[in-house]
Protein backbone atom coordinates (compact mmCIF):
# COMPACT_ATOMS: atom_id res chain seq x y z
CA UNK A 1 0.00 0.00 0.00
CA UNK A 2 1.27 3.47 -0.86
CA UNK A 3 -0.94 6.52 -0.38
CA UNK A 4 1.38 8.98 -2.11
CA UNK A 5 0.16 10.53 -5.38
CA UNK A 6 1.26 9.66 -8.91
CA UNK A 7 3.26 12.51 -10.52
CA UNK A 8 2.41 13.35 -14.14
CA UNK A 9 3.94 16.05 -16.33
CA UNK A 10 3.80 17.38 -19.88
CA UNK A 11 4.98 20.47 -21.71
CA UNK A 12 1.47 21.84 -21.25
CA UNK A 13 -2.11 20.69 -21.36
CA UNK A 14 -1.69 17.60 -23.56
CA UNK A 15 -0.72 15.34 -20.68
CA UNK A 16 -4.21 15.86 -19.26
CA UNK A 17 -5.38 13.40 -21.95
CA UNK A 18 -3.17 10.81 -20.20
CA UNK A 19 -4.23 11.89 -16.71
CA UNK A 20 -7.86 11.41 -17.75
CA UNK A 21 -7.26 7.76 -18.69
CA UNK A 22 -5.23 7.10 -15.53
CA UNK A 23 -8.06 8.55 -13.47
CA UNK A 24 -10.66 6.41 -15.29
CA UNK A 25 -8.66 3.23 -14.79
CA UNK A 26 -7.43 3.99 -11.27
CA UNK A 27 -10.16 6.13 -9.71
CA UNK A 28 -8.83 5.82 -6.16
CA UNK A 29 -5.32 7.13 -6.93
CA UNK A 30 -4.30 10.72 -6.12
CA UNK A 31 -2.44 12.61 -8.87
CA UNK A 32 -0.17 15.67 -9.02
CA UNK A 33 0.01 17.20 -12.51
CA UNK A 34 2.49 19.73 -13.82
CA UNK A 35 1.94 21.40 -17.23
CA UNK A 36 4.93 23.42 -18.38
CA UNK A 37 2.89 25.73 -20.66
CA UNK A 38 5.24 28.63 -19.93
CA UNK A 39 8.05 26.83 -21.81
CA UNK A 40 5.96 24.95 -24.43
CA UNK A 41 6.35 23.84 -27.11
CA UNK A 42 9.14 21.39 -26.32
CA UNK A 43 9.06 19.79 -29.76
CA UNK A 44 10.91 22.59 -31.53
CA UNK A 45 13.69 22.77 -28.90
CA UNK A 46 17.05 21.01 -28.79
CA UNK A 47 17.46 17.65 -27.10
CA UNK A 48 19.67 19.22 -24.40
CA UNK A 49 16.99 21.78 -23.55
CA UNK A 50 14.24 19.14 -23.38
CA UNK A 51 16.44 16.98 -21.11
CA UNK A 52 17.06 19.96 -18.82
CA UNK A 53 13.31 20.72 -18.64
CA UNK A 54 12.50 17.06 -18.01
CA UNK A 55 14.85 16.82 -15.02
CA UNK A 56 13.52 20.11 -13.59
CA UNK A 57 9.93 18.89 -13.94
CA UNK A 58 10.77 15.61 -12.24
CA UNK A 59 12.61 17.38 -9.40
CA UNK A 60 9.52 19.55 -8.86
CA UNK A 61 7.27 16.47 -8.74
CA UNK A 62 9.64 14.62 -6.40
CA UNK A 63 9.24 17.59 -4.04
CA UNK A 64 5.53 16.72 -3.95
CA UNK A 65 6.37 13.29 -2.48
CA UNK A 66 5.10 11.15 -5.35
CA UNK A 67 5.33 7.36 -5.70
CA UNK A 68 5.71 7.21 -9.48
CA UNK A 69 6.62 9.50 -12.41
CA UNK A 70 4.56 9.49 -15.62
CA UNK A 71 6.20 11.37 -18.48
CA UNK A 72 2.97 12.24 -20.32
CA UNK A 73 4.92 13.86 -23.16
CA UNK A 74 6.31 12.07 -26.21
CA UNK A 75 8.97 14.70 -26.79
CA UNK A 76 10.33 14.45 -23.24
CA UNK A 77 10.10 10.64 -23.44
CA UNK A 78 11.90 10.56 -26.79
CA UNK A 79 14.73 12.87 -25.69
CA UNK A 80 15.36 11.66 -22.17
CA UNK A 81 14.00 8.23 -21.39
CA UNK A 82 17.39 6.47 -21.45
CA UNK A 83 18.76 9.02 -18.98
CA UNK A 84 15.70 9.22 -16.77
CA UNK A 85 14.58 5.60 -16.58
CA UNK A 86 17.07 4.52 -13.91
CA UNK A 87 17.99 7.85 -12.34
CA UNK A 88 15.34 7.82 -9.61
CA UNK A 89 14.36 5.35 -6.97
CA UNK A 90 10.69 5.39 -7.95
CA UNK A 91 9.27 3.90 -11.19
CA UNK A 92 9.19 6.01 -14.37
CA UNK A 93 6.53 5.38 -17.05
CA UNK A 94 6.84 6.93 -20.51
CA UNK A 95 4.46 7.09 -23.49
CA UNK A 96 6.32 5.89 -26.61
CA UNK A 97 6.42 2.15 -25.94
CA UNK A 98 2.71 1.92 -24.97
CA UNK A 99 1.74 3.93 -28.09
CA UNK A 100 3.79 1.60 -30.27
CA UNK A 101 2.12 -1.47 -28.75
CA UNK A 102 -1.30 -0.02 -29.66
CA UNK A 103 -0.20 0.74 -33.23
CA UNK A 104 1.07 -2.79 -33.81
CA UNK A 105 -2.18 -4.20 -32.43
CA UNK A 106 -4.39 -1.93 -34.59
CA UNK A 107 -2.79 -2.18 -38.04
CA UNK A 108 -4.07 -4.77 -40.49
CA UNK A 109 -2.34 -3.72 -43.71
CA UNK A 110 0.96 -3.11 -41.85
CA UNK A 111 1.24 0.49 -43.00
CA UNK A 112 1.40 2.80 -40.02
CA UNK A 113 1.66 6.58 -39.92
CA UNK A 114 3.27 8.41 -36.99
CA UNK A 115 2.77 12.10 -36.32
CA UNK A 116 4.55 14.01 -33.59
CA UNK A 117 6.70 17.00 -32.81
CA UNK A 118 9.91 17.67 -34.76
CA UNK A 119 12.00 16.37 -31.84
CA UNK A 120 9.98 13.15 -31.54
CA UNK A 121 10.01 12.43 -35.27
CA UNK A 122 13.74 13.21 -35.61
CA UNK A 123 14.57 10.96 -32.65
CA UNK A 124 13.18 7.95 -34.55
CA UNK A 125 11.91 6.39 -31.30
CA UNK A 126 8.61 5.25 -32.78
CA UNK A 127 10.27 3.68 -35.81
CA UNK A 128 12.60 1.76 -33.52
CA UNK A 129 9.89 0.68 -31.09
CA UNK A 130 7.37 -0.39 -33.77
CA UNK A 131 10.01 -2.20 -35.85
CA UNK A 132 11.22 -4.05 -32.77
CA UNK A 133 7.66 -5.26 -32.12
CA UNK A 134 6.96 -6.13 -35.78
CA UNK A 135 9.73 -5.67 -38.38
CA UNK A 136 7.30 -6.18 -41.28
CA UNK A 137 5.44 -2.92 -40.57
CA UNK A 138 6.12 0.00 -42.92
CA UNK A 139 6.26 3.32 -41.07
CA UNK A 140 5.59 6.78 -42.48
CA UNK A 141 6.35 9.77 -40.26
CA UNK A 142 5.39 13.42 -40.34
CA UNK A 143 6.24 16.22 -37.92
CA UNK A 144 3.32 18.58 -37.25
CA UNK A 145 4.87 21.48 -35.30
CA UNK A 146 1.83 23.78 -35.52
CA UNK A 147 -0.47 21.32 -33.75
CA UNK A 148 0.78 21.98 -30.19
CA UNK A 149 0.29 25.79 -30.36
CA UNK A 150 -3.19 25.18 -31.84
CA UNK A 151 -4.12 22.98 -28.89
CA UNK A 152 -2.63 25.32 -26.28
CA UNK A 153 -4.72 28.10 -27.87
CA UNK A 154 -7.91 26.03 -27.62
CA UNK A 155 -8.31 25.91 -31.43
CA UNK A 156 -9.19 22.24 -31.66
CA UNK A 157 -11.88 22.17 -34.31
CA UNK A 158 -11.97 25.46 -36.17
CA UNK A 159 -11.21 26.24 -39.85
CA UNK A 160 -7.58 27.08 -39.17
CA UNK A 161 -7.01 23.75 -37.42
CA UNK A 162 -8.69 21.99 -40.34
CA UNK A 163 -6.55 23.80 -42.94
CA UNK A 164 -3.30 23.06 -41.08
CA UNK A 165 -4.25 19.42 -40.61
CA UNK A 166 -4.85 19.08 -44.37
CA UNK A 167 -1.47 20.59 -45.11
CA UNK A 168 0.33 18.13 -42.83
CA UNK A 169 -1.71 15.00 -43.35
CA UNK A 170 -2.83 14.66 -46.95
CA UNK A 171 0.58 13.34 -48.03
CA UNK A 172 0.41 10.68 -45.29
CA UNK A 173 -3.07 9.67 -46.36
CA UNK A 174 -1.75 8.99 -49.86
CA UNK A 175 0.61 6.34 -48.44
CA UNK A 176 -2.38 4.07 -47.76
CA UNK A 177 -1.84 3.76 -44.01
CA UNK A 178 -4.63 2.15 -41.98
CA UNK A 179 -3.49 3.43 -38.57
CA UNK A 180 -2.10 6.76 -37.46
CA UNK A 181 -0.21 7.08 -34.17
CA UNK A 182 -0.94 10.37 -32.42
CA UNK A 183 2.65 10.59 -31.17
CA UNK A 184 2.08 13.67 -29.05
CA UNK A 185 -0.21 13.83 -26.06
CA UNK A 186 -1.70 17.10 -27.31
CA UNK A 187 -3.00 15.52 -30.52
CA UNK A 188 -5.98 13.55 -29.13
CA UNK A 189 -7.58 16.97 -28.63
CA UNK A 190 -7.46 17.41 -32.42
CA UNK A 191 -9.02 13.97 -32.90
CA UNK A 192 -12.10 15.18 -34.79
CA UNK A 193 -10.10 17.50 -37.05
CA UNK A 194 -7.47 14.85 -37.85
CA UNK A 195 -10.14 12.23 -38.36
CA UNK A 196 -11.98 14.43 -40.89
CA UNK A 197 -8.80 14.69 -42.97
CA UNK A 198 -7.76 11.03 -42.72
CA UNK A 199 -11.24 9.57 -43.29
CA UNK A 200 -12.97 6.59 -41.74
CA UNK A 201 -10.51 4.00 -43.04
CA UNK A 202 -7.68 5.24 -40.82
CA UNK A 203 -7.69 4.40 -37.10
CA UNK A 204 -6.26 7.06 -34.82
CA UNK A 205 -4.06 5.47 -32.17
CA UNK A 206 -3.39 7.33 -28.94
CA UNK A 207 -1.12 6.04 -26.21
CA UNK A 208 -3.15 7.43 -23.30
CA UNK A 209 -5.18 4.33 -22.44
CA UNK A 210 -2.19 2.04 -22.92
CA UNK A 211 -0.10 4.27 -20.62
CA UNK A 212 -2.82 4.06 -17.96
CA UNK A 213 -2.68 0.26 -18.20
CA UNK A 214 1.11 0.32 -17.69
CA UNK A 215 0.66 2.60 -14.65
CA UNK A 216 -1.82 0.08 -13.22
CA UNK A 217 0.58 -2.81 -13.83
CA UNK A 218 3.46 -0.99 -12.14
CA UNK A 219 1.28 -0.15 -9.12
CA UNK A 220 0.21 -3.79 -8.84
CA UNK A 221 3.76 -5.11 -9.23
CA UNK A 222 4.97 -2.81 -6.48
CA UNK A 223 1.98 -3.45 -4.26
CA UNK A 224 1.58 0.34 -4.21
CA UNK A 225 -2.15 0.95 -4.55
CA UNK A 226 -3.62 3.78 -2.53
CA UNK A 227 -5.78 2.56 0.30
CA UNK A 228 -7.62 5.34 2.08
CA UNK A 229 -11.27 5.82 2.87
CA UNK A 230 -11.36 9.48 1.80
CA UNK A 231 -11.45 10.21 -1.95
CA UNK A 232 -8.33 10.86 -4.06
CA UNK A 233 -6.79 14.32 -4.32
CA UNK A 234 -5.85 15.92 -7.65
CA UNK A 235 -3.44 18.85 -7.64
CA UNK A 236 -2.56 20.89 -10.73
CA UNK A 237 0.45 23.12 -11.32
CA UNK A 238 1.41 25.20 -14.33
CA UNK A 239 4.32 27.46 -15.26
CA UNK A 240 2.00 29.88 -17.09
CA UNK A 241 -1.40 31.53 -16.62
CA UNK A 242 -3.60 29.70 -14.11
CA UNK A 243 -6.76 31.08 -15.73
CA UNK A 244 -5.86 29.65 -19.13
CA UNK A 245 -4.80 26.32 -17.63
CA UNK A 246 -8.05 26.02 -15.72
CA UNK A 247 -10.32 27.01 -18.57
CA UNK A 248 -8.77 24.68 -21.19
CA UNK A 249 -8.11 22.00 -18.55
CA UNK A 250 -11.80 22.02 -17.64
CA UNK A 251 -12.74 21.31 -21.27
CA UNK A 252 -10.24 18.44 -21.48
CA UNK A 253 -11.28 16.78 -18.24
CA UNK A 254 -14.97 17.71 -18.54
CA UNK A 255 -15.00 19.00 -15.00
CA UNK A 256 -13.91 21.97 -13.01
CA UNK A 257 -10.23 22.06 -12.08
CA UNK A 258 -10.13 23.67 -8.67
CA UNK A 259 -7.18 25.76 -7.55
CA UNK A 260 -4.42 25.20 -10.09
CA UNK A 261 -1.25 26.92 -8.92
CA UNK A 262 1.47 28.72 -10.83
CA UNK A 263 5.04 27.74 -9.99
CA UNK A 264 8.50 28.97 -10.95
CA UNK A 265 9.92 25.80 -12.53
CA UNK A 266 13.36 27.37 -13.03
CA UNK A 267 13.92 27.04 -9.26
CA UNK A 268 14.08 23.26 -9.55
N1 LIG B 1 2.58 16.81 -25.44
C1 LIG B 1 3.93 16.92 -25.94
C2 LIG B 1 4.30 15.62 -26.63
O1 LIG B 1 3.66 14.61 -26.34
C3 LIG B 1 4.02 18.16 -26.77
C4 LIG B 1 5.39 18.59 -27.04
C5 LIG B 1 5.59 20.05 -27.29
O2 LIG B 1 5.42 20.81 -26.35
O3 LIG B 1 5.99 20.38 -28.40
O4 LIG B 1 5.21 15.54 -27.42
Coordinates of C-alpha atoms and ligand atoms in Angstrom, one line a residue:
X1 CA 0.0 0.0 0.0
X2 CA 1.3 3.5 -0.9
X3 CA -0.9 6.5 -0.4
X4 CA 1.4 9.0 -2.1
X5 CA 0.2 10.5 -5.4
X6 CA 1.3 9.7 -8.9
X7 CA 3.3 12.5 -10.5
X8 CA 2.4 13.4 -14.1
X9 CA 3.9 16.0 -16.3
X10 CA 3.8 17.4 -19.9
X11 CA 5.0 20.5 -21.7
X12 CA 1.5 21.8 -21.3
X13 CA -2.1 20.7 -21.4
X14 CA -1.7 17.6 -23.6
X15 CA -0.7 15.3 -20.7
X16 CA -4.2 15.9 -19.3
X17 CA -5.4 13.4 -22.0
X18 CA -3.2 10.8 -20.2
X19 CA -4.2 11.9 -16.7
X20 CA -7.9 11.4 -17.8
X21 CA -7.3 7.8 -18.7
X22 CA -5.2 7.1 -15.5
X23 CA -8.1 8.5 -13.5
X24 CA -10.7 6.4 -15.3
X25 CA -8.7 3.2 -14.8
X26 CA -7.4 4.0 -11.3
X27 CA -10.2 6.1 -9.7
X28 CA -8.8 5.8 -6.2
X29 CA -5.3 7.1 -6.9
X30 CA -4.3 10.7 -6.1
X31 CA -2.4 12.6 -8.9
X32 CA -0.2 15.7 -9.0
X33 CA 0.0 17.2 -12.5
X34 CA 2.5 19.7 -13.8
X35 CA 1.9 21.4 -17.2
X36 CA 4.9 23.4 -18.4
X37 CA 2.9 25.7 -20.7
X38 CA 5.2 28.6 -19.9
X39 CA 8.0 26.8 -21.8
X40 CA 6.0 24.9 -24.4
X41 CA 6.4 23.8 -27.1
X42 CA 9.1 21.4 -26.3
X43 CA 9.1 19.8 -29.8
X44 CA 10.9 22.6 -31.5
X45 CA 13.7 22.8 -28.9
X46 CA 17.0 21.0 -28.8
X47 CA 17.5 17.6 -27.1
X48 CA 19.7 19.2 -24.4
X49 CA 17.0 21.8 -23.5
X50 CA 14.2 19.1 -23.4
X51 CA 16.4 17.0 -21.1
X52 CA 17.1 20.0 -18.8
X53 CA 13.3 20.7 -18.6
X54 CA 12.5 17.1 -18.0
X55 CA 14.8 16.8 -15.0
X56 CA 13.5 20.1 -13.6
X57 CA 9.9 18.9 -13.9
X58 CA 10.8 15.6 -12.2
X59 CA 12.6 17.4 -9.4
X60 CA 9.5 19.5 -8.9
X61 CA 7.3 16.5 -8.7
X62 CA 9.6 14.6 -6.4
X63 CA 9.2 17.6 -4.0
X64 CA 5.5 16.7 -3.9
X65 CA 6.4 13.3 -2.5
X66 CA 5.1 11.2 -5.4
X67 CA 5.3 7.4 -5.7
X68 CA 5.7 7.2 -9.5
X69 CA 6.6 9.5 -12.4
X70 CA 4.6 9.5 -15.6
X71 CA 6.2 11.4 -18.5
X72 CA 3.0 12.2 -20.3
X73 CA 4.9 13.9 -23.2
X74 CA 6.3 12.1 -26.2
X75 CA 9.0 14.7 -26.8
X76 CA 10.3 14.4 -23.2
X77 CA 10.1 10.6 -23.4
X78 CA 11.9 10.6 -26.8
X79 CA 14.7 12.9 -25.7
X80 CA 15.4 11.7 -22.2
X81 CA 14.0 8.2 -21.4
X82 CA 17.4 6.5 -21.4
X83 CA 18.8 9.0 -19.0
X84 CA 15.7 9.2 -16.8
X85 CA 14.6 5.6 -16.6
X86 CA 17.1 4.5 -13.9
X87 CA 18.0 7.9 -12.3
X88 CA 15.3 7.8 -9.6
X89 CA 14.4 5.3 -7.0
X90 CA 10.7 5.4 -7.9
X91 CA 9.3 3.9 -11.2
X92 CA 9.2 6.0 -14.4
X93 CA 6.5 5.4 -17.0
X94 CA 6.8 6.9 -20.5
X95 CA 4.5 7.1 -23.5
X96 CA 6.3 5.9 -26.6
X97 CA 6.4 2.1 -25.9
X98 CA 2.7 1.9 -25.0
X99 CA 1.7 3.9 -28.1
X100 CA 3.8 1.6 -30.3
X101 CA 2.1 -1.5 -28.8
X102 CA -1.3 0.0 -29.7
X103 CA -0.2 0.7 -33.2
X104 CA 1.1 -2.8 -33.8
X105 CA -2.2 -4.2 -32.4
X106 CA -4.4 -1.9 -34.6
X107 CA -2.8 -2.2 -38.0
X108 CA -4.1 -4.8 -40.5
X109 CA -2.3 -3.7 -43.7
X110 CA 1.0 -3.1 -41.8
X111 CA 1.2 0.5 -43.0
X112 CA 1.4 2.8 -40.0
X113 CA 1.7 6.6 -39.9
X114 CA 3.3 8.4 -37.0
X115 CA 2.8 12.1 -36.3
X116 CA 4.6 14.0 -33.6
X117 CA 6.7 17.0 -32.8
X118 CA 9.9 17.7 -34.8
X119 CA 12.0 16.4 -31.8
X120 CA 10.0 13.2 -31.5
X121 CA 10.0 12.4 -35.3
X122 CA 13.7 13.2 -35.6
X123 CA 14.6 11.0 -32.7
X124 CA 13.2 8.0 -34.6
X125 CA 11.9 6.4 -31.3
X126 CA 8.6 5.3 -32.8
X127 CA 10.3 3.7 -35.8
X128 CA 12.6 1.8 -33.5
X129 CA 9.9 0.7 -31.1
X130 CA 7.4 -0.4 -33.8
X131 CA 10.0 -2.2 -35.9
X132 CA 11.2 -4.0 -32.8
X133 CA 7.7 -5.3 -32.1
X134 CA 7.0 -6.1 -35.8
X135 CA 9.7 -5.7 -38.4
X136 CA 7.3 -6.2 -41.3
X137 CA 5.4 -2.9 -40.6
X138 CA 6.1 0.0 -42.9
X139 CA 6.3 3.3 -41.1
X140 CA 5.6 6.8 -42.5
X141 CA 6.3 9.8 -40.3
X142 CA 5.4 13.4 -40.3
X143 CA 6.2 16.2 -37.9
X144 CA 3.3 18.6 -37.2
X145 CA 4.9 21.5 -35.3
X146 CA 1.8 23.8 -35.5
X147 CA -0.5 21.3 -33.7
X148 CA 0.8 22.0 -30.2
X149 CA 0.3 25.8 -30.4
X150 CA -3.2 25.2 -31.8
X151 CA -4.1 23.0 -28.9
X152 CA -2.6 25.3 -26.3
X153 CA -4.7 28.1 -27.9
X154 CA -7.9 26.0 -27.6
X155 CA -8.3 25.9 -31.4
X156 CA -9.2 22.2 -31.7
X157 CA -11.9 22.2 -34.3
X158 CA -12.0 25.5 -36.2
X159 CA -11.2 26.2 -39.9
X160 CA -7.6 27.1 -39.2
X161 CA -7.0 23.8 -37.4
X162 CA -8.7 22.0 -40.3
X163 CA -6.5 23.8 -42.9
X164 CA -3.3 23.1 -41.1
X165 CA -4.3 19.4 -40.6
X166 CA -4.8 19.1 -44.4
X167 CA -1.5 20.6 -45.1
X168 CA 0.3 18.1 -42.8
X169 CA -1.7 15.0 -43.4
X170 CA -2.8 14.7 -46.9
X171 CA 0.6 13.3 -48.0
X172 CA 0.4 10.7 -45.3
X173 CA -3.1 9.7 -46.4
X174 CA -1.7 9.0 -49.9
X175 CA 0.6 6.3 -48.4
X176 CA -2.4 4.1 -47.8
X177 CA -1.8 3.8 -44.0
X178 CA -4.6 2.1 -42.0
X179 CA -3.5 3.4 -38.6
X180 CA -2.1 6.8 -37.5
X181 CA -0.2 7.1 -34.2
X182 CA -0.9 10.4 -32.4
X183 CA 2.6 10.6 -31.2
X184 CA 2.1 13.7 -29.1
X185 CA -0.2 13.8 -26.1
X186 CA -1.7 17.1 -27.3
X187 CA -3.0 15.5 -30.5
X188 CA -6.0 13.6 -29.1
X189 CA -7.6 17.0 -28.6
X190 CA -7.5 17.4 -32.4
X191 CA -9.0 14.0 -32.9
X192 CA -12.1 15.2 -34.8
X193 CA -10.1 17.5 -37.0
X194 CA -7.5 14.9 -37.8
X195 CA -10.1 12.2 -38.4
X196 CA -12.0 14.4 -40.9
X197 CA -8.8 14.7 -43.0
X198 CA -7.8 11.0 -42.7
X199 CA -11.2 9.6 -43.3
X200 CA -13.0 6.6 -41.7
X201 CA -10.5 4.0 -43.0
X202 CA -7.7 5.2 -40.8
X203 CA -7.7 4.4 -37.1
X204 CA -6.3 7.1 -34.8
X205 CA -4.1 5.5 -32.2
X206 CA -3.4 7.3 -28.9
X207 CA -1.1 6.0 -26.2
X208 CA -3.2 7.4 -23.3
X209 CA -5.2 4.3 -22.4
X210 CA -2.2 2.0 -22.9
X211 CA -0.1 4.3 -20.6
X212 CA -2.8 4.1 -18.0
X213 CA -2.7 0.3 -18.2
X214 CA 1.1 0.3 -17.7
X215 CA 0.7 2.6 -14.6
X216 CA -1.8 0.1 -13.2
X217 CA 0.6 -2.8 -13.8
X218 CA 3.5 -1.0 -12.1
X219 CA 1.3 -0.2 -9.1
X220 CA 0.2 -3.8 -8.8
X221 CA 3.8 -5.1 -9.2
X222 CA 5.0 -2.8 -6.5
X223 CA 2.0 -3.4 -4.3
X224 CA 1.6 0.3 -4.2
X225 CA -2.1 0.9 -4.6
X226 CA -3.6 3.8 -2.5
X227 CA -5.8 2.6 0.3
X228 CA -7.6 5.3 2.1
X229 CA -11.3 5.8 2.9
X230 CA -11.4 9.5 1.8
X231 CA -11.4 10.2 -2.0
X232 CA -8.3 10.9 -4.1
X233 CA -6.8 14.3 -4.3
X234 CA -5.9 15.9 -7.7
X235 CA -3.4 18.8 -7.6
X236 CA -2.6 20.9 -10.7
X237 CA 0.4 23.1 -11.3
X238 CA 1.4 25.2 -14.3
X239 CA 4.3 27.5 -15.3
X240 CA 2.0 29.9 -17.1
X241 CA -1.4 31.5 -16.6
X242 CA -3.6 29.7 -14.1
X243 CA -6.8 31.1 -15.7
X244 CA -5.9 29.7 -19.1
X245 CA -4.8 26.3 -17.6
X246 CA -8.0 26.0 -15.7
X247 CA -10.3 27.0 -18.6
X248 CA -8.8 24.7 -21.2
X249 CA -8.1 22.0 -18.6
X250 CA -11.8 22.0 -17.6
X251 CA -12.7 21.3 -21.3
X252 CA -10.2 18.4 -21.5
X253 CA -11.3 16.8 -18.2
X254 CA -15.0 17.7 -18.5
X255 CA -15.0 19.0 -15.0
X256 CA -13.9 22.0 -13.0
X257 CA -10.2 22.1 -12.1
X258 CA -10.1 23.7 -8.7
X259 CA -7.2 25.8 -7.5
X260 CA -4.4 25.2 -10.1
X261 CA -1.3 26.9 -8.9
X262 CA 1.5 28.7 -10.8
X263 CA 5.0 27.7 -10.0
X264 CA 8.5 29.0 -11.0
X265 CA 9.9 25.8 -12.5
X266 CA 13.4 27.4 -13.0
X267 CA 13.9 27.0 -9.3
X268 CA 14.1 23.3 -9.5
Ligands
LIG1 N1 2.6 16.8 -25.4 C1 3.9 16.9 -25.9 C2 4.3 15.6 -26.6 O1 3.7 14.6 -26.3 C3 4.0 18.2 -26.8 C4 5.4 18.6 -27.0 C5 5.6 20.1 -27.3 O2 5.4 20.8 -26.3 O3 6.0 20.4 -28.4 O4 5.2 15.5 -27.4

